[in-house]
Coordinates of N, CA and C in Angstrom, one line a residue:
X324 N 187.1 48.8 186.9 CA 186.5 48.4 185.6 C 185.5 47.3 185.9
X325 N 186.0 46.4 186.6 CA 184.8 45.0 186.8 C 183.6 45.3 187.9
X326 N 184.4 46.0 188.7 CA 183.3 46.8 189.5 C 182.1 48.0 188.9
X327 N 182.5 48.2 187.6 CA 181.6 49.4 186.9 C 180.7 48.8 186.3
X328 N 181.5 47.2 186.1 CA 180.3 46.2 184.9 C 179.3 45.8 185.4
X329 N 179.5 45.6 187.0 CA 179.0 45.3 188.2 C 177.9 46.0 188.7
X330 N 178.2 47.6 188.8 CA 177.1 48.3 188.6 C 176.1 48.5 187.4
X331 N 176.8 48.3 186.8 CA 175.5 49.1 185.5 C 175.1 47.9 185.6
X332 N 175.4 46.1 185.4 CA 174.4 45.2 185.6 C 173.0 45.6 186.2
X333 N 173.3 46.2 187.2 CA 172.1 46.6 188.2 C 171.3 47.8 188.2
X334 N 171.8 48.7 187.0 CA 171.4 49.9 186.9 C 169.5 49.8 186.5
X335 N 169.0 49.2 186.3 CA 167.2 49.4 186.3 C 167.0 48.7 187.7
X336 N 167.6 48.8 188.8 CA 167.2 48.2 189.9 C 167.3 49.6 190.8
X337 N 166.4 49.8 192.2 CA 166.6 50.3 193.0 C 167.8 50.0 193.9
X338 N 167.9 51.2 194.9 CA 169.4 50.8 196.0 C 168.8 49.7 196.7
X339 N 167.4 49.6 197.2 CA 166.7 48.3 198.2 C 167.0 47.1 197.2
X340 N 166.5 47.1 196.1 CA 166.7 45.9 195.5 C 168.2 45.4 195.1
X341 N 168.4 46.6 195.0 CA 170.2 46.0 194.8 C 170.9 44.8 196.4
X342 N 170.5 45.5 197.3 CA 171.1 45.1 198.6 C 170.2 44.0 198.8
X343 N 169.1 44.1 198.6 CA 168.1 42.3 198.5 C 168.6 41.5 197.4
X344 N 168.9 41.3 195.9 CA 169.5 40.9 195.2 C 170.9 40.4 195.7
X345 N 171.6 40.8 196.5 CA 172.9 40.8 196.3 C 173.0 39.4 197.6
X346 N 172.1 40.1 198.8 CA 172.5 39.1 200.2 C 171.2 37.9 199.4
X347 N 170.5 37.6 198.5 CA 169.5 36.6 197.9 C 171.1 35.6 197.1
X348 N 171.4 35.9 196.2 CA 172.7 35.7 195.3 C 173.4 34.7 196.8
X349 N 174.3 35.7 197.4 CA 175.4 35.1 198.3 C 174.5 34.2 199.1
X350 N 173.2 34.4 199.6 CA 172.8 33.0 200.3 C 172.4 31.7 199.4
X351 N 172.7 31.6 198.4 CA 172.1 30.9 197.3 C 170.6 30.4 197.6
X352 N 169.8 31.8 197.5 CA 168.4 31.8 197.4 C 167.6 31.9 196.3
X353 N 168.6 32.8 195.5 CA 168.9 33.2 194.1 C 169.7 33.0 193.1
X354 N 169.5 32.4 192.1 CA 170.6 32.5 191.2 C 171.2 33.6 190.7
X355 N 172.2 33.7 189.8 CA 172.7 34.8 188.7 C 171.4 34.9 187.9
X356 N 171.5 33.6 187.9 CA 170.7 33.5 186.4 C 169.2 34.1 186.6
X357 N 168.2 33.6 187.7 CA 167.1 34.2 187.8 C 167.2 35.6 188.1
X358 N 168.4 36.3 188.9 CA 168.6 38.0 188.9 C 168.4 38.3 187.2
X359 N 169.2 37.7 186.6 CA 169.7 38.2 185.4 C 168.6 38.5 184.4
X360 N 167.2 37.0 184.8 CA 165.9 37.2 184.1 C 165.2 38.1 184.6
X361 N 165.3 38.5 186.2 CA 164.2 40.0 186.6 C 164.8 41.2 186.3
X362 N 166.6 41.0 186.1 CA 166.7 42.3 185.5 C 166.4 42.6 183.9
X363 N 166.3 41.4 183.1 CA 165.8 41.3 182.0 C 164.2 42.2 181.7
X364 N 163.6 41.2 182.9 CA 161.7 41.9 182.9 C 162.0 43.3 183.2
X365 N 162.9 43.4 184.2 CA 162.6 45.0 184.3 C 163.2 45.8 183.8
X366 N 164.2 45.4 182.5 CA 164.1 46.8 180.9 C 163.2 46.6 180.8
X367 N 162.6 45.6 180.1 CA 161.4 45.2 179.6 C 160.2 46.4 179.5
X368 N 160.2 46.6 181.1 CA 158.7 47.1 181.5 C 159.2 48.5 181.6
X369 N 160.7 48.6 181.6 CA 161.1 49.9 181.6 C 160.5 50.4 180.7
X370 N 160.9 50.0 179.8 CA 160.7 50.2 178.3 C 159.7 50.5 177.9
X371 N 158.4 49.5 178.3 CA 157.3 49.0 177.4 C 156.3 49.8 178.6
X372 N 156.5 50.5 179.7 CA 155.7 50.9 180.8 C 155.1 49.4 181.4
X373 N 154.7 48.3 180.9 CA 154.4 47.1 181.5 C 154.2 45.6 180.7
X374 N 154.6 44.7 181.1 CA 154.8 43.4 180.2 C 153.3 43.3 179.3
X375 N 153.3 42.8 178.2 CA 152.3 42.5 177.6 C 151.6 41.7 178.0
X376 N 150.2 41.1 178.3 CA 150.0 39.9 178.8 C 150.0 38.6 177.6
X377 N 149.9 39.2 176.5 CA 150.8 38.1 175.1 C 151.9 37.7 175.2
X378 N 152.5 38.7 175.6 CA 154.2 38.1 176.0 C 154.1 37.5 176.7
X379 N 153.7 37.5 177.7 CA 154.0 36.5 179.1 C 153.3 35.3 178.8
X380 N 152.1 35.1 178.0 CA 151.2 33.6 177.6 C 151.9 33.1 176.6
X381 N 152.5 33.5 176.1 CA 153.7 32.9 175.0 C 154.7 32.4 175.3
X382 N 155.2 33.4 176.4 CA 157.0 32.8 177.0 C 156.2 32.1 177.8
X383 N 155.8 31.7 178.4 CA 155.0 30.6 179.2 C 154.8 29.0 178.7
X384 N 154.2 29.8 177.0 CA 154.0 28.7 176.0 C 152.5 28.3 176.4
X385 N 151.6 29.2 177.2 CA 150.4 28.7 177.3 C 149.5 28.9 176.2
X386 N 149.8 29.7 175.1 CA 149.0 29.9 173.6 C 150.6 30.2 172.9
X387 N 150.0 29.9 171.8 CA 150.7 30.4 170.8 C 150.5 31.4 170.0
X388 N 151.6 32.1 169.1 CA 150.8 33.2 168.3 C 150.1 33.3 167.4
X389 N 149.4 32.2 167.4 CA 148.1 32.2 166.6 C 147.3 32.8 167.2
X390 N 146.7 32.7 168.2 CA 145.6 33.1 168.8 C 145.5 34.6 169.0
X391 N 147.2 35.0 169.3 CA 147.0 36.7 169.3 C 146.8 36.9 168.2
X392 N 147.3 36.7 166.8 CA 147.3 37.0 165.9 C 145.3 37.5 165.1
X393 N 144.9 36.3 165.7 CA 143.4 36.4 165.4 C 142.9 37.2 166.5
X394 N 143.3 37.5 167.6 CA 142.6 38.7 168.8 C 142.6 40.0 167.8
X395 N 144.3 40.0 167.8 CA 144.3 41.6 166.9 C 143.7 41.6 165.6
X396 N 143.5 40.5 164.8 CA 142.7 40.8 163.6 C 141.0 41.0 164.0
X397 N 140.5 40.0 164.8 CA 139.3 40.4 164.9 C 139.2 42.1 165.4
X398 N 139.7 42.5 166.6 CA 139.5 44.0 166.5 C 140.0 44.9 165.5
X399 N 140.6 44.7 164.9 CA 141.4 45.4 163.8 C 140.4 46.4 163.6
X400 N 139.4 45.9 162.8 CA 138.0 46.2 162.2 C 137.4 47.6 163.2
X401 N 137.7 47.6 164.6 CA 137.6 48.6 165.6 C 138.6 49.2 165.6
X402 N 139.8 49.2 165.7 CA 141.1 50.1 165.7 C 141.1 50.8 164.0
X403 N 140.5 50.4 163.1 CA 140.4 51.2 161.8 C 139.4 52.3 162.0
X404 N 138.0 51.8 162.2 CA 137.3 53.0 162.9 C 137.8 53.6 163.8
X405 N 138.2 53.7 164.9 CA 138.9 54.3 166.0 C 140.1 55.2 165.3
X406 N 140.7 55.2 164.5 CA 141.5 55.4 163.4 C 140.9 56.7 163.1
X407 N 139.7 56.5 162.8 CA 138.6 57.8 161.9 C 138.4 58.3 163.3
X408 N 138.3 58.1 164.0 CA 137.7 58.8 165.1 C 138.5 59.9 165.7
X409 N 139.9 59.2 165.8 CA 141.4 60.1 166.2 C 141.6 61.3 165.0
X410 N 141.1 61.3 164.0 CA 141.3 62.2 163.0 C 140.3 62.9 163.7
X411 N 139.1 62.8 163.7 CA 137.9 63.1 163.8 C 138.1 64.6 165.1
X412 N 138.9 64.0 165.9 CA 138.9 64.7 166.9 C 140.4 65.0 167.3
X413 N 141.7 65.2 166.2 CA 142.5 66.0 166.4 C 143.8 65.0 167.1
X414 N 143.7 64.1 167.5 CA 144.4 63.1 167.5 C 145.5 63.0 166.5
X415 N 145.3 62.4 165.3 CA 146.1 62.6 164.5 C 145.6 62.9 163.5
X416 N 146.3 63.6 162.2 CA 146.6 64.5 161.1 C 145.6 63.7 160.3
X417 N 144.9 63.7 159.1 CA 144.3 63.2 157.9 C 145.5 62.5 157.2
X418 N 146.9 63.5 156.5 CA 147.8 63.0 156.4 C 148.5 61.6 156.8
X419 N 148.5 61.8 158.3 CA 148.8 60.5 159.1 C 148.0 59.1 158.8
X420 N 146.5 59.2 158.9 CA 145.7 58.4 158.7 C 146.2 57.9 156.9
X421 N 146.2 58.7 156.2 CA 146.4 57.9 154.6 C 147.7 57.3 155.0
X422 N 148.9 57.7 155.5 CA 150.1 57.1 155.3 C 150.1 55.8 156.2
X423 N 148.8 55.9 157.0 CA 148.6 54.5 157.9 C 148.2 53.5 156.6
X424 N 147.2 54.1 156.0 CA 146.4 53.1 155.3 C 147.4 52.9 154.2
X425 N 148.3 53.1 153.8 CA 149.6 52.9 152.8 C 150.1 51.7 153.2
X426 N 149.6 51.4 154.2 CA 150.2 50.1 154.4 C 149.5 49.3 154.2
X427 N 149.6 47.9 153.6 CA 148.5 46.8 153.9 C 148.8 45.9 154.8
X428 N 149.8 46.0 155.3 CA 149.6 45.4 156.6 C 148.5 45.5 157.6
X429 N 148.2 47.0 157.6 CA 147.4 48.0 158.2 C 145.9 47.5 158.1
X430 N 145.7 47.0 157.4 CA 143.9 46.0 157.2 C 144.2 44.8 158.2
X431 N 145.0 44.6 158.4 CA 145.1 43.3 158.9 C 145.8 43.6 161.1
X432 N 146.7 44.2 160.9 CA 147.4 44.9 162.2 C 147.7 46.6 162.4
X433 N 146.3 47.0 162.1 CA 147.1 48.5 162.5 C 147.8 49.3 163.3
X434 N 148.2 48.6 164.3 CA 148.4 48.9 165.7 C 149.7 48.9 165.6
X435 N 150.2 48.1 164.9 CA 151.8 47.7 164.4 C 152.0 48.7 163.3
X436 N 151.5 49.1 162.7 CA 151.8 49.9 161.5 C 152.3 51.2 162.4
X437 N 151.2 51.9 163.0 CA 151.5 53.1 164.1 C 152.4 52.9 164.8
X438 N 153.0 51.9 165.5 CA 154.1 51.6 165.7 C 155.4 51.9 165.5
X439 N 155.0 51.3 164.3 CA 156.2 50.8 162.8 C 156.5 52.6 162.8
X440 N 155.9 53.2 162.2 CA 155.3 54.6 162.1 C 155.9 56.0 162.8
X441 N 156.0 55.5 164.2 CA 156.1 56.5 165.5 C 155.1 57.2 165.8
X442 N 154.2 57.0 165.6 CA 153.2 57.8 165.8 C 152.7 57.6 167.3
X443 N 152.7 56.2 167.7 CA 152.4 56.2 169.0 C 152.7 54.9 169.2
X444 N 153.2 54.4 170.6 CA 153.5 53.4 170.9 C 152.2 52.4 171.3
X445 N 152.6 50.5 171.4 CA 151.2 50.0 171.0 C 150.1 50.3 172.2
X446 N 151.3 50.9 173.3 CA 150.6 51.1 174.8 C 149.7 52.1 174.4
X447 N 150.0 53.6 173.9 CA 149.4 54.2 174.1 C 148.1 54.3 173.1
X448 N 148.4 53.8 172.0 CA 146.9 53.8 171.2 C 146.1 52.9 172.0
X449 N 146.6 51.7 172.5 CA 145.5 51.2 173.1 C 144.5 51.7 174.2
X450 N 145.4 52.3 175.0 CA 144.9 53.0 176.0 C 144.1 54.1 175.8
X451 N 144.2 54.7 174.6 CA 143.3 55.4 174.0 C 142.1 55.0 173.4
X452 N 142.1 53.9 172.9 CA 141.1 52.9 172.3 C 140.0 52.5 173.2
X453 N 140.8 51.9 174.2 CA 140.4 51.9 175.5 C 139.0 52.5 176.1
X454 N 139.5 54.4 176.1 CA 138.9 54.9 176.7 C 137.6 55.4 175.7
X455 N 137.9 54.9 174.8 CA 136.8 55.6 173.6 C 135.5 54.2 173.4
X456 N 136.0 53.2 173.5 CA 135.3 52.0 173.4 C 135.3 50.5 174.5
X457 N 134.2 50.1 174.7 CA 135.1 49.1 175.5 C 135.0 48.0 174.6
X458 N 136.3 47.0 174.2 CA 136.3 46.0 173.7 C 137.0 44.9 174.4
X459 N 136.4 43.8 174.3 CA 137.0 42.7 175.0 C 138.2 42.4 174.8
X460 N 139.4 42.6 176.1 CA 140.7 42.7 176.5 C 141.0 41.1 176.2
X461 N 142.1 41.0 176.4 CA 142.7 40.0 175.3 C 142.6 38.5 176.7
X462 N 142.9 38.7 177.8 CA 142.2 37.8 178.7 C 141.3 37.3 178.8
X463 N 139.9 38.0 178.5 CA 138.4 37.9 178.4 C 138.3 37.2 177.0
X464 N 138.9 37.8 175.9 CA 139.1 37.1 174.8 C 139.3 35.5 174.8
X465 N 140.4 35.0 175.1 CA 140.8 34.0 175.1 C 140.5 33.5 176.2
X466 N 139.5 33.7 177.1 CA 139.1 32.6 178.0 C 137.7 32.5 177.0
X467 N 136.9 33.1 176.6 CA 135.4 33.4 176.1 C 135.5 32.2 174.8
X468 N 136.8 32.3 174.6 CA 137.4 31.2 172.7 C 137.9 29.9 173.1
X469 N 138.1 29.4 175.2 CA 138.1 28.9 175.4 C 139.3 28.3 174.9
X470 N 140.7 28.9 174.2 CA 142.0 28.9 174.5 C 143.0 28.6 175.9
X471 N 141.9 29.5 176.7 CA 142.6 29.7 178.1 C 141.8 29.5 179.3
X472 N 142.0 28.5 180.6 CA 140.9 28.6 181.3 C 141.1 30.0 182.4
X473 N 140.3 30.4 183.1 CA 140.1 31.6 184.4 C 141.0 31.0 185.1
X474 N 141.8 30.3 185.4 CA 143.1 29.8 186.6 C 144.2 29.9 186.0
X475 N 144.3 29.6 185.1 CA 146.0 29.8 184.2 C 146.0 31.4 184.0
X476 N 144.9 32.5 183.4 CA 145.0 33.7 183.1 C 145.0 34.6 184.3
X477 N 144.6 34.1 185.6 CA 144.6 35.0 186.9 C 146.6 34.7 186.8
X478 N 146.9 33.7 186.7 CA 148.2 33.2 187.2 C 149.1 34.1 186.4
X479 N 148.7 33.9 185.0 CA 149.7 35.0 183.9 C 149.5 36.8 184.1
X480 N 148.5 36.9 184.8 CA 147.9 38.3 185.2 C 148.9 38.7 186.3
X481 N 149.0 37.7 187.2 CA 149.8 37.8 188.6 C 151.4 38.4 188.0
X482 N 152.1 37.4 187.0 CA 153.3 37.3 186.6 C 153.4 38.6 185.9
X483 N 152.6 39.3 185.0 CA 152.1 40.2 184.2 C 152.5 41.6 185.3
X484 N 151.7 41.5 186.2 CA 152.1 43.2 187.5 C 152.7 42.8 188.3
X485 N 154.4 41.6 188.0 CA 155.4 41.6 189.0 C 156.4 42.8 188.8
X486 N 156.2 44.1 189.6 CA 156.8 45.5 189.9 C 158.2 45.4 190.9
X487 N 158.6 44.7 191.0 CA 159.6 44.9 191.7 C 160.2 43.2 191.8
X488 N 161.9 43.0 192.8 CA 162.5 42.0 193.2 C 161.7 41.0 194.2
X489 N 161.2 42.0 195.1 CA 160.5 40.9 195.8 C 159.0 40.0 195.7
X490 N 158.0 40.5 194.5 CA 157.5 39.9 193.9 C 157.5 39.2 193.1
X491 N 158.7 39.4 192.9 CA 159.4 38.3 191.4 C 160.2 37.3 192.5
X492 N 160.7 37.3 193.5 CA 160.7 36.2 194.3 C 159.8 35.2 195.3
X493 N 159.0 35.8 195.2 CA 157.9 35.3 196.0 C 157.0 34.9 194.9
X494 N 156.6 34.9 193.9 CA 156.2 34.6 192.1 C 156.9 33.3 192.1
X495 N 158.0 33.6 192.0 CA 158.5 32.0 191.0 C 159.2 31.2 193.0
X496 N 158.5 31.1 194.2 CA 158.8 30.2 195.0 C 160.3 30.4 195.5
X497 N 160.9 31.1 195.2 CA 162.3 31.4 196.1 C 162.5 31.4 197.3
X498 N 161.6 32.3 197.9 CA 161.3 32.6 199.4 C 159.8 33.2 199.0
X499 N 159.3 33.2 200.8 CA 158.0 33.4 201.3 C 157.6 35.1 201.6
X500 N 156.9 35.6 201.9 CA 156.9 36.9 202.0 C 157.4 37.4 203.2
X501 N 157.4 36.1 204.6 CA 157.6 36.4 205.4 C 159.3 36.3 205.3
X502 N 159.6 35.8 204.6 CA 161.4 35.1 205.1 C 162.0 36.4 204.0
X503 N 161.1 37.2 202.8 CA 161.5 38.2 202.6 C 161.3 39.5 203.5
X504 N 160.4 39.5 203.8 CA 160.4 40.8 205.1 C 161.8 40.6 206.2
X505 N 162.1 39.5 206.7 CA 163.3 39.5 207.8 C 164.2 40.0 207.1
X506 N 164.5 39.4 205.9 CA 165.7 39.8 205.1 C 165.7 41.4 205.3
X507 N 164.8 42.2 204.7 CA 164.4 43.6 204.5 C 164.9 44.0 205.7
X508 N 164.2 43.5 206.9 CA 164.0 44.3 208.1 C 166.0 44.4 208.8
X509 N 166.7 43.0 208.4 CA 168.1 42.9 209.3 C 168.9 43.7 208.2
X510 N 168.3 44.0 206.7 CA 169.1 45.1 206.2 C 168.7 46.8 206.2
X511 N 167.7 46.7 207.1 CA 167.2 48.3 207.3 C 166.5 49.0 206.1
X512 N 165.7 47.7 205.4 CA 165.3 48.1 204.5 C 163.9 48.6 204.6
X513 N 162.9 49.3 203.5 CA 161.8 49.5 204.0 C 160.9 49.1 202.6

């Protein structure tokens, strides 16, 4: 039974990462506690396909949510037309579009409404937005508004595409990349 709790702890991890986690822990290279936060990030990203970069400048505490707040409102104005545009071209239903606009939240965050909604998750409307228009991504944003300088946002960018255990130890200074490769290599890892 403690051994089952033991596994499924570990269940969003790979067999490599499991056996790197485990000899990181027993050499106290690693905490419980910092495993416990990369297995945290990686539902996270399970979930979400990839961390937000809001999320990560917030838990950081390098902006607050004011500033996203006003990112998403200023585009708003573009994700309502883009809105007409998805109808326009079979995307989503007319129907869909009024029960968007039923909301008034929806003038203000529509992206959350479609959310709220199921219509599509905030990844994928964006990514569709994306390809239809280019609008200044929320990094460009907030360095351009001078909220954020180009050295802190390369840094949250870095933390933002940590994909696996061993970039999330080599991220937060645990070990080096080289003293993680020996590890890898004396456990037959690849």
């Amino acid at each position: 039974m403690a051994q089952d709790k033991k596994e499924e702890r570990y269940g969003h991890l790979g067999e490599d990462e499991i056996a790197l986690a485990k000899v990181l822990v027993r050499n106290k290279k690693m905490t419980e506690q910092q495993l416990d936060s990369f297995i945290k990030l990686r539902k996270k990203s399970h979930s979400a396909g990839k961390l937000y970069l809001g999320d990560v400048l917030v838990k950081r505490g390098m902006i607050k949510e004011d500033p996203l707040d006003k990112f998403f409102k200023d585009n708003n104005k573009q994700y309502l037309k883009f809105i007409d545009h998805m109808v326009d071209h079979g995307l989503i239903g007319d129907d869909q579009r009024k029960k968007i606009m039923r909301y008034k939240e929806a003038r203000q965050n529509v992206v959350t409404v479609i959310e709220r909604l199921g219509l599509m998750t905030k990844a994928s409307f964006i990514k569709l937005f994306l390809n239809y228009q280019t609008a200044l991504k929320l990094g460009e944003w907030l360095v351009a508004n001078k909220i954020l300088d180009e050295e802190k946002l390369q840094d949250a960018l870095k933390e933002q595409s940590i994909g696996n255990l061993e970039e999330y130890v080599v991220y937060h200074n645990m070990l080096d990349r080289q003293t993680i490769d020996q590890i890898k290599q004396k456990l037959c890892l690849h």
